Amino acid sequence: MVLETLNPMHYNLSSLVPDTVPVATVPILILMFFLFLIWNHEETSSIPGPGYCMGIGPLISHGRFLWMGVGNACNYYNKTYGEFVRVWISGEETFIISKSSSVFHVMKHWHYVSRFGSKLGLQCIGMYENGIIFNNNPAHWKEIRPFFTKALSGPGLVRMIAICVESTIDHLDRLEEVTTEVGNINVLNLMRRIMLDTSNKLFLGIPLDEHAIVLKIQNYFDAWQALLLKPDIFFKISWLCKKYEEAAKDLKGAMEILIEQKRQKLSTVEKLDEHMDFASQLIFAQNRGDLTAENVNQCVLEMMIAAPDTLSVTLFFMLILIAEHPTVEEEMMREIETVMGDRDIQSDDMPNLRIVENFIYESMRYQPVVDLIMRKALQDDVIDGYPVKKGTNIILNIGRMHKLEFFPKPNEFSLENFEKNVPSRYFQPFGFGPRGCVGKFIAMVMMKAILVTLLRRCRVQTMKGRGLHNIQKNNDLSMHPIEQQPLLEMVFTPRRNTKKNQDD
Ligand code: HEM
């Protein structure tokens, strides 16, 4: 912090020279002062941010990312220097952007389709030039993405609605598996199990141990979050990375076993058509020589972790917001009753659930799970007048952007924020453009289906009147709640007003 303050853009350096220096040292000081100015001048950018200061600035900014966590560091820099800031990560120029016009520019253009992250960190978790989420080789990524797009749209998306309804009901019938000794529900765990089950049913179709895999996914996610921006030296100290290496190996091993079972199954089934899901498509691509076995495994792994890592936490936050806002709950229940009456949700109902949809958007704006998007510039460019060199790392701070522009009550949870049509440049919780979230449409139908199915059957309450603000969140790469807090538990009471519950 002290060194960041040496930025000549912010301070008058002549005031740093004391009055009483010996005569002989004055020319030396003046010389040093000019050398310092020249040195800094070369590195001073037109973009706001901490100074380069002979290379110490980059050390400090990377240190800040490691010490505060990525999310907190980004918010700190945007708050201190403005909505377009230059810092350094691993010595590489990195822009942190929370201005909607600049964010929109990056998302829209193909020369930002790559991401950035530590090569050694990504290798450790199997994501380096593999899979989709952090595949930073644009040519490889382009071959992989269509497999995801196909599985997450069209007939798969429609099938997912019935799968979500069935899985939610099934898990509500087995609530004892996620109930604590004092009778509260570990909602995050419940949501993770539903997400894993629904993802498995649509994308892989092999029976699995839900409890064990959910734990492995959590550990894998922690490893990813911890390693993504670590400096190379970290990976030289084997005992520091061991825990993360093991977490990655653990989930990769479990997935390999499931995929092998899938291969066996595909080689014995009579009607292949009935088994043509995401995993089968990848396995056949491997058989044709289009994909490596490693890539197939990583793609299935990423498809299986995508929903448990994002949707489960998002739905968990939503249930807390519902418990905290009874009038919003009443509004939604009235709409659900009008649109669906006594039956469960179907695909035709989706466009008619406007209040539920606005509630989902407002929850994602107010309490997001993903508030940062990492990209890399693949060519020189100019964004809102700022020059961007090829190779620059870019962090889009969408969490902050959603609280800065357009919304009438930016710092409150209020459905009024979505009463008027929101122009897309101001609200992008899934990103957009060629590298936007490939699961954004399926995520919306999954959230609607699970939320509505659950709310029709249960009323939710937070513990002892506690709310979202009490829950400690890990504002690093994502806003996952820190595990093992009793506050994560909630109380579910069956609703008496639905036909199903009355019959029961
Ligand atoms: C609330 C739920 C979700 C949120 C908020 C979310 C958000 C995001 C965001 C912000 C990105 C980065 C986009 C960009 O770079 O512009 C992303 C990427 C991605 N998401 Fe989602 N997502 C969600 C659910 C899902 C689901 C359910 C799936 C799949 C089952 C999924 C699959 C992916 C994949 C594969 C990528 C990487 C795409 C690529 O790099 O080409 N997401 N998501």
XYZ file of C-alpha atoms and ligand atoms in Angstrom:
547
model
C 0.000 0.000 0.000
C 2.870 2.348 0.882
C 4.454 1.748 -2.489
C 1.197 2.210 -4.352
C 1.116 5.718 -2.885
C 4.412 6.492 -4.669
C 2.480 6.770 -7.918
C 3.583 10.146 -9.333
C 0.096 10.637 -10.772
C -1.167 11.136 -7.251
C 1.679 12.814 -5.347
C 4.027 15.732 -5.768
C 7.420 14.024 -5.406
C 9.331 17.262 -4.738
C 7.556 17.462 -1.388
C 9.256 14.200 -0.387
C 12.772 15.811 -0.358
C 13.541 17.094 3.145
C 14.712 20.730 3.671
C 17.999 19.976 5.453
C 20.022 17.702 3.167
C 23.812 18.207 2.839
C 24.821 20.288 -0.219
C 26.705 17.409 -1.938
C 23.704 15.161 -1.932
C 21.410 17.680 -3.654
C 22.699 17.048 -7.229
C 22.528 13.269 -6.597
C 18.984 13.569 -5.337
C 17.991 15.714 -8.303
C 19.581 13.201 -10.678
C 17.790 10.323 -8.956
C 14.560 12.263 -9.049
C 14.846 12.789 -12.820
C 15.841 9.167 -13.403
C 12.838 8.125 -11.338
C 10.543 10.369 -13.359
C 11.917 9.041 -16.682
C 11.622 5.454 -15.466
C 8.077 5.980 -14.332
C 7.191 8.066 -17.344
C 8.011 5.093 -19.584
C 5.702 2.913 -17.563
C 2.996 5.445 -16.790
C -0.158 4.578 -18.600
C -3.084 6.784 -19.521
C -5.188 4.215 -17.686
C -5.869 4.901 -13.995
C -4.340 2.556 -11.451
C -1.371 2.112 -9.116
C 2.062 3.215 -10.386
C 4.670 0.871 -11.870
C 7.388 2.171 -9.477
C 10.368 0.301 -10.877
C 8.475 -2.969 -10.966
C 7.385 -2.823 -7.353
C 3.806 -1.844 -8.323
C 3.218 -5.167 -10.101
C 4.568 -7.083 -7.102
C 2.226 -5.253 -4.799
C -0.839 -5.619 -6.974
C -0.314 -9.386 -7.347
C 0.302 -9.538 -3.597
C -2.989 -7.793 -3.029
C -4.839 -10.347 -5.173
C -3.290 -13.206 -3.192
C -3.849 -11.579 0.171
C -7.359 -10.119 -0.269
C -8.729 -12.655 -2.745
C -9.553 -11.777 -6.355
C -13.065 -10.421 -5.715
C -12.096 -8.116 -2.865
C -8.968 -6.903 -4.678
C -10.970 -6.055 -7.829
C -13.554 -4.126 -5.818
C -10.761 -2.320 -3.953
C -9.063 -1.218 -7.192
C -12.322 -0.145 -8.877
C -13.371 1.788 -5.787
C -9.966 3.484 -5.465
C -9.127 4.296 -9.088
C -12.409 4.157 -11.037
C -14.287 1.714 -13.248
C -11.418 1.082 -15.694
C -8.194 0.259 -13.870
C -4.791 -1.124 -14.778
C -2.999 -3.491 -12.356
C -0.683 -6.502 -12.791
C -1.084 -10.203 -12.140
C 2.109 -12.309 -12.392
C 3.737 -9.208 -13.901
C 1.187 -9.168 -16.753
C -0.909 -6.062 -17.410
C -4.443 -6.687 -16.208
C -7.446 -4.396 -16.624
C -10.292 -4.493 -14.130
C -13.428 -3.150 -15.778
C -16.833 -2.422 -14.256
C -18.123 0.160 -16.759
C -21.032 -1.274 -18.771
C -19.982 0.107 -22.186
C -16.473 -1.392 -21.840
C -17.792 -4.705 -20.462
C -20.208 -4.911 -23.390
C -17.358 -4.258 -25.858
C -15.270 -7.121 -24.459
C -18.131 -9.620 -24.345
C -19.247 -8.816 -27.904
C -15.950 -9.268 -29.745
C -14.261 -12.471 -30.864
C -10.799 -11.151 -30.033
C -11.616 -11.552 -26.333
C -12.696 -15.220 -26.423
C -9.683 -16.423 -24.439
C -9.297 -16.358 -20.652
C -6.199 -16.130 -18.459
C -4.940 -18.029 -15.442
C -1.781 -19.691 -14.115
C -0.625 -22.368 -16.586
C 0.688 -24.550 -13.731
C -2.517 -24.055 -11.725
C -4.693 -25.010 -14.688
C -2.459 -28.012 -15.442
C -2.815 -29.154 -11.849
C -6.622 -29.298 -12.097
C -6.682 -30.630 -15.676
C -8.117 -27.468 -17.264
C -5.035 -26.388 -19.237
C -6.016 -26.513 -22.941
C -8.601 -29.104 -21.935
C -12.352 -28.982 -21.407
C -14.140 -25.690 -21.986
C -14.341 -23.415 -18.941
C -10.671 -22.317 -18.806
C -9.529 -23.693 -22.126
C -7.323 -20.812 -23.289
C -6.435 -22.312 -26.633
C -9.033 -20.685 -28.920
C -8.680 -23.360 -31.635
C -9.264 -26.249 -29.156
C -12.035 -24.324 -27.387
C -13.867 -23.798 -30.708
C -13.940 -27.579 -31.289
C -15.290 -28.296 -27.812
C -17.952 -25.616 -27.381
C -20.474 -27.086 -29.917
C -20.747 -30.281 -27.808
C -21.860 -28.143 -24.862
C -24.147 -25.907 -26.925
C -25.958 -28.925 -28.351
C -26.438 -30.652 -24.988
C -27.643 -27.498 -23.245
C -30.270 -26.413 -25.776
C -33.115 -27.860 -27.884
C -34.650 -31.170 -26.735
C -32.172 -31.493 -23.830
C -33.324 -28.174 -22.386
C -36.999 -29.204 -22.575
C -36.272 -32.620 -21.010
C -34.416 -30.915 -18.182
C -37.653 -29.338 -16.879
C -39.271 -32.701 -16.084
C -35.943 -34.005 -14.706
C -35.722 -31.015 -12.324
C -39.313 -31.463 -11.093
C -38.809 -35.195 -10.519
C -35.443 -34.762 -8.800
C -36.695 -31.951 -6.509
C -39.704 -34.025 -5.393
C -37.501 -37.065 -4.877
C -34.996 -35.101 -2.760
C -37.776 -33.451 -0.719
C -39.033 -36.967 0.053
C -35.549 -37.850 1.344
C -34.931 -34.695 3.361
C -33.591 -36.737 6.302
C -30.338 -37.180 4.306
C -29.636 -33.430 4.598
C -31.270 -32.785 7.981
C -29.069 -31.868 10.944
C -29.443 -33.322 14.460
C -31.541 -30.327 15.523
C -33.922 -30.759 12.598
C -32.685 -28.008 10.262
C -32.052 -28.498 6.571
C -28.587 -28.008 5.099
C -30.013 -26.258 2.056
C -26.754 -25.811 0.188
C -26.084 -29.520 0.394
C -29.652 -30.271 -0.704
C -29.286 -27.979 -3.717
C -25.904 -29.460 -4.657
C -27.397 -32.948 -4.594
C -30.327 -31.910 -6.786
C -27.937 -30.228 -9.253
C -25.650 -33.236 -9.452
C -28.587 -35.600 -9.892
C -30.210 -33.534 -12.659
C -26.869 -33.023 -14.463
C -26.133 -36.750 -14.248
C -29.570 -37.703 -15.576
C -29.276 -35.434 -18.618
C -25.568 -35.598 -19.467
C -24.124 -38.926 -18.280
C -26.771 -41.356 -17.059
C -24.692 -43.571 -14.742
C -25.785 -44.225 -11.111
C -23.422 -42.490 -8.675
C -22.813 -41.861 -4.979
C -24.307 -38.364 -4.637
C -22.865 -37.630 -1.204
C -19.300 -38.623 -2.153
C -19.263 -36.815 -5.505
C -20.749 -33.608 -4.055
C -17.854 -33.497 -1.571
C -15.285 -34.127 -4.306
C -16.812 -31.327 -6.430
C -16.557 -28.892 -3.522
C -12.870 -29.765 -2.994
C -12.145 -29.508 -6.718
C -13.798 -26.088 -6.817
C -11.730 -24.923 -3.836
C -8.546 -26.113 -5.579
C -9.494 -24.289 -8.787
C -10.220 -21.100 -6.883
C -6.991 -21.354 -4.893
C -4.664 -22.170 -7.807
C -5.956 -20.041 -10.656
C -3.782 -16.993 -9.962
C -0.947 -18.437 -7.892
C 2.580 -17.382 -8.916
C 4.779 -20.142 -10.408
C 6.939 -20.331 -7.271
C 3.968 -21.710 -5.330
C 4.007 -24.869 -7.458
C 7.681 -25.487 -6.659
C 6.788 -26.072 -2.991
C 5.231 -29.497 -3.203
C 3.657 -29.584 0.268
C 1.750 -26.378 -0.479
C 0.053 -27.776 -3.589
C -0.367 -31.365 -2.412
C -3.843 -30.836 -0.965
C -5.076 -29.245 -4.191
C -3.445 -31.847 -6.418
C -5.181 -34.549 -4.435
C -8.565 -32.818 -4.640
C -8.241 -32.601 -8.424
C -7.025 -36.214 -8.717
C -9.893 -37.391 -6.560
C -12.679 -35.929 -8.699
C -10.910 -36.746 -11.972
C -10.499 -40.361 -10.796
C -14.179 -40.657 -9.846
C -15.241 -39.224 -13.221
C -12.925 -41.571 -15.110
C -14.608 -44.554 -13.445
C -18.094 -43.258 -14.337
C -17.072 -42.560 -17.946
C -15.565 -46.027 -18.255
C -18.897 -47.459 -17.052
C -20.614 -45.357 -19.700
C -18.273 -46.759 -22.376
C -19.103 -50.306 -21.271
C -22.807 -49.530 -21.316
C -22.644 -48.029 -24.816
C -20.874 -51.114 -26.093
C -23.669 -53.397 -24.882
C -26.945 -51.473 -25.434
C -29.244 -52.494 -28.269
C -30.830 -49.133 -29.113
C -28.040 -46.553 -29.185
C -30.476 -43.724 -29.963
C -31.943 -43.901 -26.465
C -28.496 -43.337 -24.942
C -27.239 -40.478 -27.098
C -26.509 -37.891 -24.435
C -23.602 -35.462 -23.910
C -21.175 -38.115 -22.630
C -22.025 -40.510 -25.511
C -21.426 -37.786 -28.103
C -17.986 -37.139 -26.620
C -17.107 -40.834 -26.421
C -18.055 -41.321 -30.092
C -15.993 -38.241 -31.019
C -13.049 -39.886 -29.252
C -13.668 -43.136 -31.130
C -13.557 -41.167 -34.395
C -10.206 -39.681 -33.308
C -11.619 -36.125 -32.952
C -10.991 -35.836 -29.188
C -8.461 -37.290 -26.744
C -9.606 -39.425 -23.784
C -8.243 -36.732 -21.454
C -10.391 -34.105 -23.117
C -13.510 -36.289 -22.984
C -12.991 -36.844 -19.252
C -12.411 -33.160 -18.574
C -15.493 -32.105 -20.577
C -17.740 -34.518 -18.668
C -16.196 -33.369 -15.376
C -16.854 -29.712 -16.208
C -20.426 -30.391 -17.312
C -21.041 -32.228 -14.033
C -19.588 -29.457 -11.845
C -21.122 -26.473 -13.677
C -24.569 -26.628 -12.060
C -23.505 -27.762 -8.554
C -20.979 -24.875 -8.460
C -23.305 -22.112 -9.651
C -27.003 -22.957 -9.528
C -26.916 -24.570 -6.080
C -25.477 -21.443 -4.449
C -27.749 -19.161 -6.498
C -30.864 -21.088 -5.408
C -29.644 -21.136 -1.830
C -29.347 -17.319 -1.837
C -32.811 -17.128 -3.431
C -34.421 -19.188 -0.683
C -32.919 -16.890 1.941
C -34.183 -13.830 0.061
C -37.655 -15.392 -0.091
C -37.603 -16.024 3.651
C -36.541 -12.409 4.214
C -39.161 -10.871 1.892
C -42.615 -12.359 2.641
C -44.433 -9.930 0.323
C -42.285 -11.029 -2.606
C -43.036 -14.631 -1.656
C -46.796 -13.911 -1.631
C -46.586 -12.267 -5.066
C -44.757 -15.259 -6.486
C -47.119 -17.786 -4.892
C -50.124 -15.964 -6.387
C -48.522 -16.098 -9.831
C -47.618 -19.794 -9.479
C -51.210 -20.574 -8.434
C -52.661 -18.597 -11.377
C -50.348 -20.065 -13.995
C -50.234 -23.681 -12.829
C -53.118 -24.278 -10.459
C -52.585 -27.697 -8.908
C -50.205 -29.265 -11.353
C -46.423 -29.183 -11.598
C -44.511 -26.855 -13.890
C -44.188 -27.633 -17.610
C -42.242 -26.003 -20.426
C -45.276 -23.935 -21.625
C -45.447 -22.242 -18.215
C -41.933 -20.791 -18.432
C -42.760 -17.555 -20.301
C -45.822 -16.920 -18.111
C -43.892 -16.819 -14.825
C -42.880 -13.150 -15.118
C -42.711 -12.376 -11.401
C -40.687 -15.527 -10.706
C -38.349 -14.555 -13.555
C -37.886 -11.013 -12.236
C -37.243 -12.441 -8.784
C -34.523 -14.712 -10.238
C -32.906 -11.783 -12.067
C -33.059 -9.498 -9.052
C -31.562 -12.192 -6.797
C -28.713 -12.724 -9.255
C -28.117 -8.985 -9.440
C -28.306 -8.341 -5.709
C -26.513 -11.475 -4.483
C -24.569 -12.980 -7.398
C -22.573 -16.180 -7.281
C -20.326 -15.237 -10.213
C -19.270 -11.614 -10.089
C -16.066 -11.749 -12.129
C -15.330 -12.849 -15.675
C -11.755 -13.438 -16.831
C -10.758 -12.787 -20.453
C -7.605 -12.102 -22.509
C -7.136 -9.690 -25.436
C -6.051 -11.616 -28.536
C -5.217 -8.470 -30.540
C -4.508 -4.761 -30.024
C -7.680 -2.743 -29.500
C -9.104 0.458 -28.024
C -11.880 0.264 -25.419
C -13.715 3.502 -24.594
C -10.607 5.459 -25.623
C -8.141 3.323 -23.600
C -5.474 1.426 -25.588
C -5.447 -2.359 -24.996
C -2.366 -4.329 -26.036
C -2.585 -7.886 -27.353
C -2.071 -10.272 -24.415
C -3.608 -7.981 -21.779
C -5.543 -9.830 -19.080
C -9.056 -8.563 -18.471
C -11.303 -8.994 -15.450
C -14.908 -7.910 -15.969
C -16.271 -6.952 -12.569
C -19.948 -7.585 -13.391
C -20.979 -7.832 -9.726
C -19.977 -4.187 -9.245
C -21.347 -3.115 -12.638
C -24.802 -4.402 -11.646
C -24.827 -2.018 -8.697
C -23.502 1.077 -10.472
C -25.629 1.856 -13.497
C -29.294 1.871 -14.573
C -31.115 0.230 -11.639
C -33.415 2.535 -9.595
C -32.545 0.850 -6.272
C -29.053 -0.501 -6.898
C -28.174 -1.388 -3.313
C -31.540 -2.802 -2.282
C -33.223 -6.084 -3.046
C -36.365 -4.921 -4.872
C -38.400 -6.291 -7.783
C -38.790 -2.640 -8.869
C -35.300 -2.976 -10.340
C -36.759 -5.220 -13.047
C -40.165 -3.586 -13.463
C -38.961 -1.758 -16.565
C -37.258 -3.560 -19.419
C -33.512 -3.643 -18.596
C -31.277 -2.991 -21.651
C -28.960 -5.985 -21.971
C -25.730 -3.965 -21.638
C -26.594 -3.160 -18.005
C -27.324 -6.711 -16.829
C -25.191 -9.670 -17.858
C -25.078 -12.253 -15.018
C -24.145 -14.994 -17.532
C -21.949 -12.879 -19.783
C -22.870 -12.966 -23.456
C -21.351 -13.202 -26.923
C -19.145 -16.013 -28.244
C -17.665 -16.890 -24.830
C -20.763 -16.194 -22.716
C -22.201 -18.880 -20.416
C -23.175 -21.774 -22.646
C -25.627 -22.949 -19.970
C -27.531 -19.668 -19.540
C -30.846 -20.860 -21.030
C -30.865 -24.215 -19.280
C -29.833 -22.479 -16.032
C -32.907 -20.224 -16.228
C -35.340 -23.100 -16.793
C -33.666 -25.177 -14.070
C -33.957 -22.342 -11.570
C -37.621 -21.772 -12.411
C -38.491 -25.479 -12.328
C -36.717 -26.220 -9.031
C -37.817 -23.033 -7.279
C -41.471 -23.414 -8.246
C -41.564 -27.146 -7.403
C -40.029 -26.482 -4.001
C -42.121 -23.411 -3.135
C -45.377 -25.218 -4.015
C -44.544 -27.815 -1.379
C -42.610 -26.004 1.346
C -42.427 -22.696 3.130
C -38.821 -21.752 3.939
C -37.503 -19.904 6.976
C -34.000 -18.783 7.912
C -32.704 -19.678 11.364
C -33.532 -17.390 14.284
C -34.523 -14.555 11.980
C -30.971 -14.388 10.584
C -30.528 -13.319 6.970
C -28.218 -13.083 4.010
C -26.038 -10.406 5.574
C -25.032 -12.780 8.403
C -23.667 -15.391 6.054
C -19.954 -15.176 5.454
C -19.182 -15.352 1.771
C -15.939 -16.237 0.116
C -15.523 -13.242 -2.177
C -12.686 -14.707 -4.157
C -13.425 -15.891 -7.687
C -17.015 -16.485 -6.681
C -19.389 -15.703 -3.859
C -19.715 -19.241 -2.468
C -20.644 -19.184 1.219
C -17.859 -20.319 3.538
C -18.761 -23.892 4.523
C -19.677 -25.195 7.984
C -21.591 -22.160 9.222
C -24.741 -23.151 11.105
C -26.334 -20.133 9.396
C -26.420 -22.077 6.148
C -29.206 -24.186 7.592
C -32.903 -23.401 7.105
C -36.267 -24.704 8.239
C -38.741 -26.198 5.733
C -42.425 -26.476 6.658
C -44.850 -28.274 4.327
C -47.435 -25.975 2.739
C -51.023 -26.951 3.401
C -52.637 -25.083 0.545
C -51.529 -27.234 -2.393
C -53.700 -30.128 -3.486
C -50.805 -32.552 -3.156
C -50.137 -31.625 0.482
C -53.869 -31.677 1.325
C -54.144 -35.193 -0.151
C -51.116 -36.287 1.890
C -26.833 -19.306 -11.943
C -26.206 -20.088 -12.779
C -25.044 -19.705 -13.638
C -24.347 -18.539 -13.715
C -24.564 -17.258 -12.922
C -23.330 -18.718 -14.725
C -22.444 -17.730 -15.100
C -21.430 -17.924 -16.022
C -20.517 -16.903 -16.438
C -20.527 -15.461 -15.950
C -19.671 -17.464 -17.325
C -18.527 -16.745 -18.052
C -19.114 -16.074 -19.261
C -18.180 -15.177 -20.034
O -16.973 -15.387 -20.054
O -18.707 -14.223 -20.630
C -20.042 -18.843 -17.482
C -19.412 -19.744 -18.300
C -19.811 -21.045 -18.455
N -20.921 -21.630 -17.922
Fe -22.248 -20.772 -16.692
N -23.427 -19.977 -15.228
C -24.463 -20.611 -14.608
C -24.919 -21.889 -14.844
C -24.370 -22.766 -15.733
C -24.871 -24.093 -15.986
C -26.107 -24.718 -15.355
C -24.032 -24.653 -16.900
C -24.058 -26.013 -17.530
C -24.738 -27.045 -17.089
C -22.991 -23.676 -17.197
C -21.933 -23.887 -18.042
C -20.963 -22.941 -18.315
C -19.802 -23.219 -19.145
C -19.451 -24.556 -19.770
C -19.090 -22.026 -19.234
C -17.802 -21.785 -20.008
C -18.164 -21.343 -21.405
C -16.943 -21.063 -22.262
O -15.890 -20.738 -21.712
O -17.063 -21.163 -23.482
N -23.249 -22.541 -16.487
N -21.121 -19.092 -16.696
